[in-house]
PDB file of C-alpha atoms in Angstrom:
ATOM      1  CA  UNK E   1     -57.369  21.950  86.155  1.00 57.00           C
ATOM      2  CA  UNK E   2     -59.354  24.941  84.990  1.00 71.00           C
ATOM      3  CA  UNK E   3     -62.499  25.787  86.939  1.00 76.00           C
ATOM      4  CA  UNK E   4     -65.487  27.459  85.302  1.00 82.00           C
ATOM      5  CA  UNK E   5     -66.686  30.837  86.536  1.00 83.00           C
ATOM      6  CA  UNK E   6     -69.884  29.434  88.069  1.00 87.00           C
ATOM      7  CA  UNK E   7     -67.963  26.880  90.164  1.00 89.00           C
ATOM      8  CA  UNK E   8     -65.484  29.525  91.270  1.00 87.00           C
ATOM      9  CA  UNK E   9     -68.216  31.969  92.349  1.00 88.00           C
ATOM     10  CA  UNK E  10     -70.048  29.188  94.160  1.00 92.00           C
ATOM     11  CA  UNK E  11     -66.882  28.195  96.030  1.00 93.00           C
ATOM     12  CA  UNK E  12     -66.122  31.800  97.010  1.00 92.00           C
ATOM     13  CA  UNK E  13     -69.659  32.229  98.377  1.00 94.00           C
ATOM     14  CA  UNK E  14     -69.611  28.880 100.186  1.00 97.00           C
ATOM     15  CA  UNK E  15     -66.204  29.632 101.711  1.00 96.00           C
ATOM     16  CA  UNK E  16     -67.185  33.123 102.850  1.00 96.00           C
ATOM     17  CA  UNK E  17     -70.461  31.892 104.341  1.00 98.00           C
ATOM     18  CA  UNK E  18     -68.751  29.061 106.240  1.00 98.00           C
ATOM     19  CA  UNK E  19     -65.982  31.263 107.619  1.00 98.00           C
ATOM     20  CA  UNK E  20     -68.356  34.054 108.629  1.00 98.00           C
ATOM     21  CA  UNK E  21     -70.659  31.580 110.384  1.00 98.00           C
ATOM     22  CA  UNK E  22     -67.643  30.240 112.302  1.00 98.00           C
ATOM     23  CA  UNK E  23     -66.538  33.740 113.293  1.00 98.00           C
ATOM     24  CA  UNK E  24     -63.269  33.464 111.350  1.00 98.00           C
ATOM     25  CA  UNK E  25     -61.875  36.757 110.029  1.00 97.00           C
ATOM     26  CA  UNK E  26     -60.490  36.429 106.504  1.00 97.00           C
ATOM     27  CA  UNK E  27     -59.572  38.319 103.361  1.00 96.00           C
ATOM     28  CA  UNK E  28     -60.164  37.224  99.781  1.00 92.00           C
ATOM     29  CA  UNK E  29     -56.914  37.380  97.833  1.00 88.00           C
ATOM     30  CA  UNK E  30     -55.202  36.280  94.650  1.00 84.00           C
ATOM     31  CA  UNK E  31     -57.023  35.940  91.366  1.00 80.00           C
ATOM     32  CA  UNK E  32     -60.489  36.118  92.939  1.00 80.00           C
ATOM     33  CA  UNK E  33     -59.689  39.488  94.501  1.00 79.00           C
ATOM     34  CA  UNK E  34     -58.442  40.732  91.135  1.00 78.00           C
ATOM     35  CA  UNK E  35     -61.607  39.361  89.479  1.00 76.00           C
ATOM     36  CA  UNK E  36     -63.777  41.176  92.044  1.00 77.00           C
ATOM     37  CA  UNK E  37     -62.182  44.414  90.854  1.00 79.00           C
ATOM     38  CA  UNK E  38     -62.742  43.760  87.147  1.00 81.00           C
ATOM     39  CA  UNK E  39     -59.808  41.508  86.281  1.00 81.00           C
ATOM     40  CA  UNK E  40     -59.918  38.134  84.534  1.00 79.00           C
ATOM     41  CA  UNK E  41     -61.535  35.163  86.269  1.00 77.00           C
ATOM     42  CA  UNK E  42     -59.198  32.907  88.252  1.00 76.00           C
ATOM     43  CA  UNK E  43     -58.748  29.527  86.607  1.00 74.00           C
ATOM     44  CA  UNK E  44     -58.018  27.148  89.456  1.00 77.00           C
ATOM     45  CA  UNK E  45     -58.320  28.312  93.050  1.00 88.00           C
ATOM     46  CA  UNK E  46     -59.686  30.613  95.727  1.00 91.00           C
ATOM     47  CA  UNK E  47     -57.051  32.314  97.881  1.00 92.00           C
ATOM     48  CA  UNK E  48     -58.146  33.166 101.416  1.00 95.00           C
ATOM     49  CA  UNK E  49     -55.890  34.889 103.931  1.00 95.00           C
ATOM     50  CA  UNK E  50     -56.375  34.418 107.664  1.00 95.00           C
ATOM     51  CA  UNK E  51     -54.357  34.421 110.857  1.00 94.00           C
ATOM     52  CA  UNK E  52     -52.472  31.354 112.010  1.00 91.00           C
ATOM     53  CA  UNK E  53     -54.621  31.094 115.131  1.00 93.00           C
ATOM     54  CA  UNK E  54     -57.747  30.685 112.934  1.00 95.00           C
ATOM     55  CA  UNK E  55     -56.445  27.872 110.712  1.00 93.00           C
ATOM     56  CA  UNK E  56     -57.978  25.026 112.718  1.00 93.00           C
ATOM     57  CA  UNK E  57     -61.362  26.765 113.021  1.00 96.00           C
ATOM     58  CA  UNK E  58     -61.318  27.642 109.316  1.00 95.00           C
ATOM     59  CA  UNK E  59     -60.471  24.089 108.277  1.00 95.00           C
ATOM     60  CA  UNK E  60     -63.264  22.751 110.497  1.00 96.00           C
ATOM     61  CA  UNK E  61     -65.761  25.281 109.087  1.00 98.00           C
ATOM     62  CA  UNK E  62     -64.908  24.368 105.493  1.00 97.00           C
ATOM     63  CA  UNK E  63     -65.179  20.631 106.179  1.00 98.00           C
ATOM     64  CA  UNK E  64     -68.529  21.211 107.913  1.00 98.00           C
ATOM     65  CA  UNK E  65     -69.614  23.067 104.746  1.00 98.00           C
ATOM     66  CA  UNK E  66     -68.893  19.935 102.701  1.00 98.00           C
ATOM     67  CA  UNK E  67     -65.350  20.598 101.544  1.00 98.00           C
ATOM     68  CA  UNK E  68     -62.485  18.113 101.787  1.00 97.00           C
ATOM     69  CA  UNK E  69     -59.390  19.094 103.788  1.00 95.00           C
ATOM     70  CA  UNK E  70     -56.080  18.298 102.073  1.00 94.00           C
ATOM     71  CA  UNK E  71     -52.458  18.105 103.147  1.00 90.00           C
ATOM     72  CA  UNK E  72     -50.391  21.191 102.334  1.00 87.00           C
ATOM     73  CA  UNK E  73     -46.681  21.157 101.426  1.00 87.00           C
ATOM     74  CA  UNK E  74     -45.795  23.947 103.875  1.00 85.00           C
ATOM     75  CA  UNK E  75     -46.717  24.601 107.509  1.00 80.00           C
ATOM     76  CA  UNK E  76     -47.930  28.126 106.653  1.00 83.00           C
ATOM     77  CA  UNK E  77     -50.415  26.845 104.057  1.00 87.00           C
ATOM     78  CA  UNK E  78     -53.779  25.099 104.534  1.00 90.00           C
ATOM     79  CA  UNK E  79     -55.854  23.570 101.744  1.00 94.00           C
ATOM     80  CA  UNK E  80     -59.374  22.325 101.157  1.00 95.00           C
ATOM     81  CA  UNK E  81     -61.278  21.280  98.040  1.00 95.00           C
ATOM     82  CA  UNK E  82     -64.815  22.172  97.058  1.00 95.00           C
ATOM     83  CA  UNK E  83     -65.220  19.580  94.324  1.00 92.00           C
ATOM     84  CA  UNK E  84     -62.431  20.391  91.873  1.00 91.00           C
ATOM     85  CA  UNK E  85     -61.864  23.899  93.232  1.00 92.00           C
ATOM     86  CA  UNK E  86     -58.919  24.427  95.590  1.00 92.00           C
ATOM     87  CA  UNK E  87     -59.331  26.808  98.539  1.00 94.00           C
TER      88      UNK E  87
END
């Protein structure tokens, strides 16, 4: 599902605010990082990189911010949804 630019920017801001408030260190990656440096807008997700020890705190922070946690197919991957936008 393609996400419009407004939704994507809103999700990036919401994610960053929630993680910062929870004291979780993170890095923006993937298509959003490319977009931040002048590339094309990402069409479907927000990639966030963090340490394994912060996964539980990050998931909790995103759920507290109104996102929905989702099962991930791999143990090294965590997912949440902000409406239609995957984080």
